[in-house]
Amino acid sequence: MPAEPRSDGRIVIVGASLAGLRAAETLRDEGFRGELTLVGEEPHPPYDRPPLTKQVLLGRVRADDVGLPRRRAVEAHWKLGVRASGLDPDGKKVLLANGEHLPFDRLLIATGTRARPWPDADAARLDGVFTVRTRDDASRLAERFDAGPRRVLVIGAGFTGSEIASVCRERGIEVTVAERGPAPLVGALGGALGTFAARLQRAHGVDLRCGVTVTALKGDGGRLTGAEFSDGSRIDADVAVIALGAVRNTEWLADSGLAAGPRGVACDAGCRAFDMYGIVTDDIFVAGDVARFPHPLFEYQMLSLEHWGNAVAQAEVAAHNMISAGPHRRPHLAVPVFWSSQFGLNIKSVGVPTFSDQVVLAQGSPEEGRLVAVYGYRGRVTAAVSVNRAKWLEHYRRMIETAAPFPPGPGAADGPEPAAPVPSDVPDPKVLSHGPTVALTGHLPDRRLTLVRPGG
Ligand SMILES: Cc1cc2nc3c(=O)[nH]c(=O)nc-3n(C[C@H](O)[C@H](O)[C@H](O)COP(=O)(O)OP(=O)(O)OC[C@H]3O[C@@H](n4cnc5c(N)ncnc54)[C@H](O)[C@@H]3O)c2cc1C
């Protein structure tokens, strides 16, 4: 007999942002009638982050005008401005920093990421040093840009750093970008498009310094005055934006027994969290930037994405599965999609560019400022990135979904002779970015894992 759908009971969602809101809406859309509680550390109702490093920093939209549009009314208890500090999975309770315990029948973890801070805490406190993850961060930085800084230093040339550098140039502000890798965006898009991005930044007047690290931020009287670089050079700057990537918000789960660590909370393709033994839990789900999940199209590799579209699609699947009996559960199979706007260009990607060994320029050219680069892995198409040519991405999405052969046939290319593929030059996924998080110990067959804490 098929199991009954689970439309009653208590659901708690921790993380009241994009994934949390879309999950709550889906739960009500699909007939969940029980008690719903959303817990969010930020005091604000859910808002949209992509405009923060675009329209908000440009001064075109105010930071308090980026609230997420609601798809429907959600009857729920909103606990905003309070952090979840722990999880008791056996007792089925979320512990809040204000001492409250929230009982649940099913839980969704949607705590996303935060900006990686500057490693020297004293220097990070200097007036003029910023990160951008929240609307409050963006509001403070926009004010500083309004005041007309003499020079901004952006540390890190990933998407966030590059967008901030672009805003500076559009506002006529002098900007230096320091990037440890050989070019901007290499970590996400590989070497070929990185070279294009470097040329673009320099053509727009960015003082781009690659292959260097910032060794110290300097201050005087509590204010930032400049920075020193690993090549011995230094600059004067009154604003520094730390754009060194994101840290996943998993610390509150440290004693929960879940597979939670620096790469996120591991879950199955149906968004159910794994415990630390890799066994799937039944009532704890994960969605959005904090999730780490296997994707069949990418050899079941565990993906950790920081993509708006993924947060929405995964939240919808998680919510559906939270109230559906086993055979009616769905896998999260959406092909990842990401976009960015910088230096007057609209960059869009579909698939996973880092899951590649080769790339081919299928359409346009860097000189035209319009192109499509197609990525392949072992002879099949795995990703495509467009610059001002987004309409083609649907075509390539289908190729990715059907594991079409790489390089793609001439039909997709501009000219009669498609360009020759070159190495995609993406970071080697085998290079460890974190130390071990668990170790096998002891003799009891069902209890042989211990958590290895960073620095522990
Ligand atoms: C500046 C910026 C620009 C971006 N631009 C783009 C773009 O152009 N294109 C694109 O595809 N994506 C972009 N993104 C990424 C996109 O915004 C994210 O993928 C999306 O916000 C993920 O949603 P989420 O709900 O999973 O996590 P988040 O939005 O990170 O939300 C998690 C929420 O959980 C809360 N939280 C954390 N820990 C706790 C706790 N212990 N207790 C309670 N609450 C907690 C946090 O305060 C936060 O509000 C951008 C992100 C940023 C920051």
Coordinates of C-alpha atoms and ligand atoms in Angstrom, one line a residue:
M1 CA 0.0 0.0 0.0
P2 CA 1.5 3.4 -0.9
A3 CA 2.5 5.5 2.1
E4 CA 0.4 8.5 2.9
P5 CA 1.7 12.0 2.2
R6 CA 2.8 13.8 5.3
S7 CA 0.8 17.1 5.2
D8 CA 0.6 17.6 9.0
G9 CA 3.0 18.0 11.9
R10 CA 5.7 20.6 12.6
I11 CA 8.2 21.8 10.1
V12 CA 11.1 24.0 11.0
I13 CA 13.2 25.8 8.4
V14 CA 16.5 27.2 9.6
G15 CA 17.7 30.0 7.3
A16 CA 15.1 32.6 6.2
S17 CA 16.5 33.7 2.8
L18 CA 16.0 32.5 -0.8
A19 CA 16.0 28.8 -0.2
G20 CA 14.1 29.0 3.1
L21 CA 11.3 31.2 1.6
R22 CA 10.9 29.2 -1.6
A23 CA 10.7 26.0 0.4
A24 CA 8.0 27.5 2.7
E25 CA 6.0 28.7 -0.3
T26 CA 6.2 25.2 -1.9
L27 CA 5.2 23.5 1.3
R28 CA 2.0 25.5 1.4
D29 CA 1.4 25.2 -2.4
E30 CA 1.6 21.5 -2.1
G31 CA -0.9 21.2 0.7
F32 CA 1.2 21.2 3.9
R33 CA -1.4 22.2 6.6
G34 CA 0.8 21.8 9.7
E35 CA 2.8 24.3 11.8
L36 CA 5.6 26.0 9.9
T37 CA 8.4 28.0 11.6
L38 CA 11.2 29.9 9.9
V39 CA 14.3 30.9 11.8
G40 CA 16.7 33.5 10.4
E41 CA 19.7 35.1 12.0
E42 CA 19.3 38.3 10.0
P43 CA 16.6 40.8 11.3
H44 CA 15.2 41.4 7.8
P45 CA 12.6 39.4 5.9
P46 CA 14.0 37.4 2.9
Y47 CA 15.8 39.6 0.4
D48 CA 17.7 39.1 -2.9
R49 CA 21.5 39.1 -2.8
P50 CA 22.5 39.4 -6.5
P51 CA 21.5 43.1 -6.8
L52 CA 23.8 43.9 -3.8
T53 CA 27.0 43.9 -5.8
K54 CA 25.3 45.4 -8.9
Q55 CA 22.5 48.0 -8.6
V56 CA 22.9 48.7 -4.8
L57 CA 26.6 49.4 -5.0
L58 CA 26.0 51.5 -8.1
G59 CA 23.6 53.6 -6.0
R60 CA 20.6 52.8 -8.3
V61 CA 18.6 50.8 -5.8
R62 CA 18.5 51.2 -2.0
A63 CA 19.6 48.2 0.1
D64 CA 16.2 48.1 1.8
D65 CA 14.4 47.8 -1.6
V66 CA 15.7 44.3 -2.5
G67 CA 13.1 42.3 -0.7
L68 CA 12.3 39.0 -2.5
P69 CA 9.0 39.0 -4.3
R70 CA 6.5 36.6 -2.6
R71 CA 4.9 33.9 -4.7
R72 CA 2.1 33.5 -2.2
A73 CA 1.2 34.2 1.4
V74 CA 2.9 31.8 3.8
E75 CA 1.2 31.1 7.1
A76 CA 4.2 30.7 9.4
H77 CA 5.9 31.8 12.6
W78 CA 8.9 34.0 11.6
K79 CA 11.7 34.0 14.1
L80 CA 13.9 36.7 12.7
G81 CA 17.1 38.1 14.3
V82 CA 17.7 34.8 16.1
R83 CA 20.4 32.2 15.4
A84 CA 20.0 28.5 15.6
S85 CA 22.9 27.3 17.8
G86 CA 22.5 23.6 17.8
L87 CA 20.5 20.6 16.6
D88 CA 19.4 17.5 18.6
P89 CA 18.4 15.1 15.9
D90 CA 17.3 12.3 18.3
G91 CA 15.2 14.6 20.4
K92 CA 14.1 16.4 17.2
K93 CA 14.8 19.9 18.5
V94 CA 16.5 22.9 17.1
L95 CA 18.3 25.0 19.8
L96 CA 18.2 28.7 19.4
A97 CA 20.8 31.2 20.7
N98 CA 18.1 32.8 22.9
G99 CA 17.7 29.6 24.8
E100 CA 14.5 28.4 23.1
H101 CA 14.1 24.8 21.9
L102 CA 12.0 24.3 18.8
P103 CA 10.6 20.8 18.4
F104 CA 10.1 19.5 14.8
D105 CA 8.9 16.5 12.9
R106 CA 10.8 17.5 9.8
L107 CA 13.6 20.1 9.5
L108 CA 15.0 22.0 6.5
I109 CA 18.6 23.3 6.8
A110 CA 19.0 26.4 4.5
T111 CA 21.7 28.4 6.3
G112 CA 23.7 29.3 3.2
T113 CA 27.1 30.9 3.4
R114 CA 28.8 34.0 4.8
A115 CA 31.7 36.0 3.4
R116 CA 35.1 34.6 4.3
P117 CA 36.7 37.2 6.6
W118 CA 40.1 38.7 6.4
P119 CA 42.4 36.4 8.4
D120 CA 43.9 39.2 10.6
A121 CA 41.0 40.1 12.9
D122 CA 42.6 43.4 14.0
A123 CA 43.1 44.6 10.4
A124 CA 39.6 43.4 9.5
R125 CA 38.2 45.8 12.1
L126 CA 39.9 48.9 10.5
D127 CA 37.5 51.5 9.3
G128 CA 37.4 51.1 5.5
V129 CA 37.6 47.3 5.4
F130 CA 34.4 45.6 4.1
T131 CA 32.9 42.2 3.0
V132 CA 29.7 42.0 1.0
R133 CA 27.2 39.3 1.8
T134 CA 24.2 41.0 3.4
R135 CA 22.1 44.0 2.6
D136 CA 23.6 45.8 5.6
D137 CA 27.2 45.2 4.2
A138 CA 26.1 46.5 0.8
S139 CA 24.4 49.6 2.3
R140 CA 27.5 50.6 4.3
L141 CA 29.8 50.1 1.3
A142 CA 27.5 52.0 -1.1
E143 CA 27.6 54.9 1.4
R144 CA 31.4 54.8 1.4
F145 CA 31.4 54.8 -2.4
D146 CA 29.1 57.8 -2.4
A147 CA 31.7 59.6 -0.2
G148 CA 34.2 59.2 -3.1
P149 CA 37.2 57.1 -1.9
R150 CA 40.6 57.9 -3.4
R151 CA 41.3 54.2 -4.2
V152 CA 39.5 50.9 -3.5
L153 CA 41.5 47.7 -3.1
V154 CA 39.5 44.6 -4.0
I155 CA 41.1 41.4 -2.7
G156 CA 40.0 38.4 -4.8
A157 CA 38.9 38.4 -8.4
G158 CA 36.1 35.8 -8.4
F159 CA 32.6 36.9 -9.4
T160 CA 32.0 39.1 -6.3
G161 CA 35.4 40.8 -6.5
S162 CA 35.1 41.4 -10.3
E163 CA 31.6 42.8 -9.9
I164 CA 32.7 45.2 -7.2
A165 CA 35.7 46.3 -9.4
S166 CA 33.3 46.9 -12.2
V167 CA 31.0 49.1 -10.0
C168 CA 34.1 51.1 -9.0
R169 CA 35.0 51.9 -12.6
E170 CA 31.5 52.7 -13.5
R171 CA 31.4 55.2 -10.6
G172 CA 34.8 56.6 -11.7
I173 CA 36.6 55.3 -8.6
E174 CA 40.2 54.1 -8.9
V175 CA 40.4 50.4 -8.1
T176 CA 43.2 47.9 -7.6
V177 CA 42.3 44.2 -7.7
A178 CA 44.7 41.7 -6.1
E179 CA 44.3 38.1 -7.3
R180 CA 46.4 35.1 -6.1
G181 CA 45.6 33.1 -9.3
P182 CA 46.8 33.9 -12.8
A183 CA 43.7 35.8 -13.9
P184 CA 40.2 36.8 -12.7
L185 CA 37.4 34.1 -12.6
V186 CA 39.9 31.3 -13.2
G187 CA 38.5 29.3 -10.3
A188 CA 35.0 29.3 -11.8
L189 CA 35.6 29.4 -15.5
G190 CA 39.2 28.3 -16.2
G191 CA 42.2 29.8 -17.9
A192 CA 40.8 30.7 -21.4
L193 CA 38.0 32.9 -20.1
G194 CA 40.2 34.1 -17.3
T195 CA 42.6 35.7 -19.9
F196 CA 39.6 37.4 -21.5
A197 CA 38.4 38.7 -18.1
A198 CA 41.9 40.1 -17.3
R199 CA 42.0 42.0 -20.6
L200 CA 38.5 43.3 -20.0
Q201 CA 39.3 44.6 -16.5
R202 CA 42.5 46.3 -17.7
A203 CA 40.7 47.9 -20.7
H204 CA 38.3 49.4 -18.1
G205 CA 41.1 51.0 -16.1
V206 CA 41.4 48.4 -13.3
D207 CA 44.9 48.2 -11.8
L208 CA 44.8 44.3 -11.9
R209 CA 47.6 42.5 -10.1
C210 CA 47.6 38.7 -10.6
G211 CA 49.8 36.1 -9.0
V212 CA 50.2 38.2 -5.9
T213 CA 48.7 38.1 -2.4
V214 CA 48.0 40.9 0.0
T215 CA 50.3 40.2 2.9
A216 CA 49.1 43.1 5.2
L217 CA 46.4 45.7 5.5
K218 CA 47.9 48.9 7.0
G219 CA 46.1 51.4 9.2
D220 CA 46.6 54.6 11.1
G221 CA 44.4 55.7 14.0
G222 CA 42.0 52.8 13.3
R223 CA 41.5 53.7 9.6
L224 CA 42.7 51.8 6.6
T225 CA 45.6 53.5 4.8
G226 CA 46.9 50.9 2.4
A227 CA 48.2 47.4 1.7
E228 CA 51.4 45.5 1.2
F229 CA 51.7 42.7 -1.5
S230 CA 53.7 39.5 -1.6
D231 CA 55.9 41.0 -4.5
G232 CA 57.1 43.7 -2.2
S233 CA 54.9 46.5 -3.6
R234 CA 52.4 48.5 -1.7
I235 CA 49.5 50.9 -2.4
D236 CA 47.6 53.6 -0.6
A237 CA 43.9 52.8 -0.3
D238 CA 41.1 54.0 1.9
V239 CA 38.7 51.2 1.2
A240 CA 39.4 47.4 1.0
V241 CA 36.8 44.9 0.0
I242 CA 37.6 41.3 1.0
A243 CA 36.2 39.1 -1.7
L244 CA 37.8 35.8 -0.8
G245 CA 34.8 33.5 -1.3
A246 CA 32.3 32.1 1.1
V247 CA 32.2 30.0 4.3
R248 CA 29.3 27.6 4.7
N249 CA 27.2 28.2 7.8
T250 CA 27.5 24.7 9.3
E251 CA 29.1 25.4 12.7
W252 CA 25.8 25.2 14.5
L253 CA 25.6 21.6 13.4
A254 CA 29.0 20.6 14.8
D255 CA 27.5 18.3 17.5
S256 CA 24.5 17.1 15.5
G257 CA 26.1 13.9 14.1
L258 CA 25.3 15.1 10.5
A259 CA 27.8 15.1 7.7
A260 CA 28.3 18.8 8.1
G261 CA 31.6 20.5 7.6
P262 CA 33.5 23.3 5.6
R263 CA 32.1 22.1 2.3
G264 CA 28.5 22.1 3.5
V265 CA 25.9 19.6 4.6
A266 CA 26.0 16.4 2.5
C267 CA 22.7 15.1 1.3
D268 CA 21.3 12.7 -1.3
A269 CA 19.8 13.8 -4.6
G270 CA 16.4 14.0 -2.8
C271 CA 17.9 16.6 -0.4
R272 CA 17.9 14.3 2.6
A273 CA 20.9 15.0 4.9
F274 CA 23.5 12.3 5.5
D275 CA 24.6 11.6 9.0
M276 CA 28.3 11.5 9.7
Y277 CA 28.4 7.8 8.7
G278 CA 27.1 8.7 5.3
I279 CA 23.7 7.1 6.1
V280 CA 20.7 9.1 4.9
T281 CA 18.4 10.6 7.5
D282 CA 14.7 10.6 7.0
D283 CA 13.4 13.9 8.4
I284 CA 16.3 16.3 8.0
F285 CA 16.6 18.0 4.6
V286 CA 19.1 20.5 3.1
A287 CA 18.8 23.1 0.3
G288 CA 20.6 26.1 -1.2
D289 CA 24.2 27.2 -0.8
V290 CA 24.8 25.1 2.3
A291 CA 23.9 21.8 0.5
R292 CA 26.4 19.4 -1.0
F293 CA 24.7 16.9 -3.2
P294 CA 25.4 14.3 -5.9
H295 CA 24.4 15.1 -9.5
P296 CA 24.0 12.2 -11.9
L297 CA 25.0 14.3 -14.9
F298 CA 28.4 15.0 -13.3
E299 CA 29.3 11.5 -12.3
Y300 CA 27.5 11.8 -9.0
Q301 CA 30.2 14.1 -7.8
M302 CA 29.1 16.1 -4.7
L303 CA 28.4 19.6 -5.9
S304 CA 28.5 22.7 -3.6
L305 CA 27.0 25.5 -5.6
E306 CA 26.5 29.2 -4.8
H307 CA 23.9 29.8 -7.5
W308 CA 20.6 31.6 -7.1
G309 CA 18.8 29.3 -9.5
N310 CA 20.0 26.2 -7.7
A311 CA 18.8 27.5 -4.3
V312 CA 15.3 27.9 -5.7
A313 CA 15.2 24.5 -7.6
Q314 CA 16.6 22.6 -4.7
A315 CA 14.4 24.2 -2.1
E316 CA 11.3 23.2 -4.2
V317 CA 12.5 19.6 -4.4
A318 CA 13.3 19.5 -0.7
A319 CA 9.9 20.9 0.2
H320 CA 8.1 18.5 -2.0
N321 CA 10.0 15.5 -0.6
M322 CA 9.4 16.7 3.0
I323 CA 5.7 16.1 2.6
S324 CA 5.8 13.2 0.1
A325 CA 5.9 9.5 0.8
G326 CA 8.9 7.6 -0.5
P327 CA 7.8 6.6 -4.0
H328 CA 6.6 10.1 -4.7
R329 CA 9.9 11.8 -3.8
R330 CA 11.8 13.6 -6.6
P331 CA 15.5 14.0 -7.3
H332 CA 17.1 17.4 -7.7
L333 CA 18.4 17.2 -11.3
A334 CA 18.3 20.8 -12.5
V335 CA 21.3 21.7 -14.6
P336 CA 23.2 24.5 -12.7
V337 CA 22.8 28.0 -14.1
F338 CA 24.6 31.1 -13.0
W339 CA 24.8 34.7 -14.2
S340 CA 26.9 37.8 -13.5
S341 CA 27.0 41.3 -15.0
Q342 CA 30.3 43.2 -15.0
F343 CA 32.1 45.8 -17.2
G344 CA 29.0 46.1 -19.4
L345 CA 28.8 42.4 -20.2
N346 CA 26.3 39.8 -19.3
I347 CA 28.1 36.5 -18.4
K348 CA 26.0 33.4 -18.1
S349 CA 26.9 29.8 -17.5
V350 CA 25.0 26.5 -17.7
G351 CA 26.4 23.2 -16.4
V352 CA 29.5 23.0 -14.3
P353 CA 32.5 24.6 -16.1
T354 CA 35.0 23.2 -13.6
F355 CA 33.8 19.7 -14.5
S356 CA 35.8 19.8 -17.7
D357 CA 39.2 19.0 -19.3
Q358 CA 38.7 21.0 -22.5
V359 CA 37.0 24.1 -23.8
V360 CA 36.3 25.3 -27.3
L361 CA 35.2 28.8 -28.5
A362 CA 32.0 27.8 -30.3
Q363 CA 30.7 31.2 -31.2
G364 CA 31.9 34.8 -31.4
S365 CA 35.2 36.0 -30.1
P366 CA 36.7 37.9 -27.2
E367 CA 37.5 40.8 -29.6
E368 CA 33.8 41.1 -30.4
G369 CA 32.9 41.0 -26.7
R370 CA 30.2 38.3 -27.6
L371 CA 31.0 34.6 -27.4
V372 CA 30.0 31.2 -26.3
A373 CA 32.6 28.8 -24.8
V374 CA 31.7 25.2 -24.6
Y375 CA 33.3 22.9 -22.0
G376 CA 33.8 19.2 -22.3
Y377 CA 34.9 16.3 -20.1
R378 CA 36.2 13.1 -21.7
G379 CA 34.4 13.8 -25.0
R380 CA 31.0 15.0 -23.8
V381 CA 29.6 18.5 -23.2
T382 CA 29.4 19.5 -19.6
A383 CA 29.0 23.3 -19.6
A384 CA 28.8 26.4 -21.7
V385 CA 29.5 30.0 -20.8
S386 CA 28.1 32.9 -22.8
V387 CA 29.2 36.5 -22.9
N388 CA 26.4 38.7 -24.3
R389 CA 24.9 35.7 -26.1
A390 CA 22.7 34.1 -23.4
K391 CA 20.0 33.0 -25.9
W392 CA 22.2 30.1 -27.0
L393 CA 22.5 28.6 -23.5
E394 CA 19.2 26.7 -23.8
H395 CA 20.6 24.9 -26.8
Y396 CA 23.7 23.9 -24.8
R397 CA 21.7 23.0 -21.7
R398 CA 20.0 20.3 -23.8
M399 CA 23.4 19.1 -25.0
I400 CA 24.6 18.8 -21.4
E401 CA 21.4 16.9 -20.4
T402 CA 21.8 14.5 -23.2
A403 CA 25.6 14.0 -22.7
A404 CA 26.1 15.2 -26.3
P405 CA 29.6 14.6 -27.8
F406 CA 32.3 17.2 -27.3
P407 CA 33.5 19.2 -29.2
P408 CA 30.0 20.1 -30.5
G409 CA 29.3 19.7 -34.2
P410 CA 29.6 22.6 -36.6
G411 CA 25.9 23.3 -36.4
A412 CA 26.4 25.2 -33.2
A413 CA 29.4 27.2 -34.4
D414 CA 29.5 30.5 -36.2
G415 CA 31.9 29.6 -39.0
P416 CA 32.4 26.5 -41.2
E417 CA 35.4 25.5 -39.2
P418 CA 34.9 25.4 -35.4
A419 CA 37.9 26.4 -33.4
A420 CA 40.1 23.6 -31.9
P421 CA 39.5 22.7 -28.3
V422 CA 42.1 23.7 -25.8
P423 CA 42.7 22.6 -22.2
S424 CA 40.1 24.2 -20.0
D425 CA 42.7 24.9 -17.3
V426 CA 40.3 24.7 -14.4
P427 CA 41.5 24.1 -10.8
D428 CA 42.3 20.5 -10.2
P429 CA 39.4 19.1 -8.0
K430 CA 41.8 16.5 -6.6
V431 CA 43.7 19.3 -4.8
L432 CA 42.3 19.3 -1.3
S433 CA 40.9 22.6 -0.2
H434 CA 40.2 21.4 3.3
G435 CA 41.9 19.0 5.7
P436 CA 40.1 15.8 6.9
T437 CA 36.8 16.3 8.7
V438 CA 36.4 12.7 10.0
A439 CA 38.7 9.8 10.9
L440 CA 38.0 6.1 11.4
T441 CA 38.7 5.1 15.0
G442 CA 37.8 2.5 17.6
H443 CA 36.4 -1.0 17.1
L444 CA 32.6 -0.9 17.5
P445 CA 31.3 -1.7 14.0
D446 CA 28.5 0.8 14.2
R447 CA 30.5 3.6 15.8
R448 CA 33.9 3.9 14.2
L449 CA 33.9 7.6 13.1
T450 CA 35.1 10.6 15.0
L451 CA 34.9 14.2 13.8
V452 CA 38.2 15.9 13.2
R453 CA 37.7 19.6 14.0
P454 CA 39.7 22.2 12.1
G455 CA 42.7 22.9 14.2
G456 CA 41.7 20.1 16.6
Ligands
LIG1 C1 26.7 39.8 -3.3 C2 26.1 38.6 -4.0 C3 25.9 38.5 -5.3 C4 25.4 37.4 -5.9 N1 25.1 37.4 -7.3 C5 24.7 36.3 -7.9 C6 24.4 36.2 -9.3 O1 24.7 37.2 -10.0 N2 23.9 35.1 -9.8 C7 23.7 34.0 -9.1 O2 23.3 32.9 -9.6 N3 23.9 34.0 -7.7 C8 24.4 35.1 -7.1 N4 24.6 35.1 -5.8 C9 24.4 33.9 -5.0 C10 22.9 33.8 -4.5 O3 22.5 35.0 -3.9 C11 22.9 32.6 -3.5 O4 23.1 31.4 -4.2 C12 21.6 32.5 -2.7 O5 21.4 33.7 -1.9 C13 21.6 31.3 -1.8 O6 20.4 31.3 -1.0 P1 20.3 30.4 0.3 O7 19.0 30.7 0.9 O8 20.8 29.0 0.1 O9 21.5 31.1 1.3 P2 21.7 32.5 1.8 O10 21.1 33.5 0.9 O11 23.1 32.6 2.2 O12 20.8 32.6 3.1 C14 21.1 31.9 4.3 C15 20.4 32.6 5.5 O13 20.5 31.8 6.6 C16 20.9 32.6 7.7 N5 21.6 31.8 8.7 C17 22.8 31.3 8.7 N6 23.2 30.6 9.8 C18 22.1 30.6 10.5 C19 21.7 30.1 11.8 N7 22.6 29.3 12.5 N8 20.5 30.3 12.3 C20 19.6 31.0 11.6 N9 19.8 31.6 10.4 C21 21.0 31.4 9.9 C22 21.7 33.7 7.1 O14 21.8 34.8 8.0 C23 21.0 33.9 5.8 O15 20.1 34.9 5.9 C24 25.1 36.2 -5.2 C25 25.4 36.3 -3.8 C26 25.9 37.4 -3.2 C27 26.2 37.4 -1.7

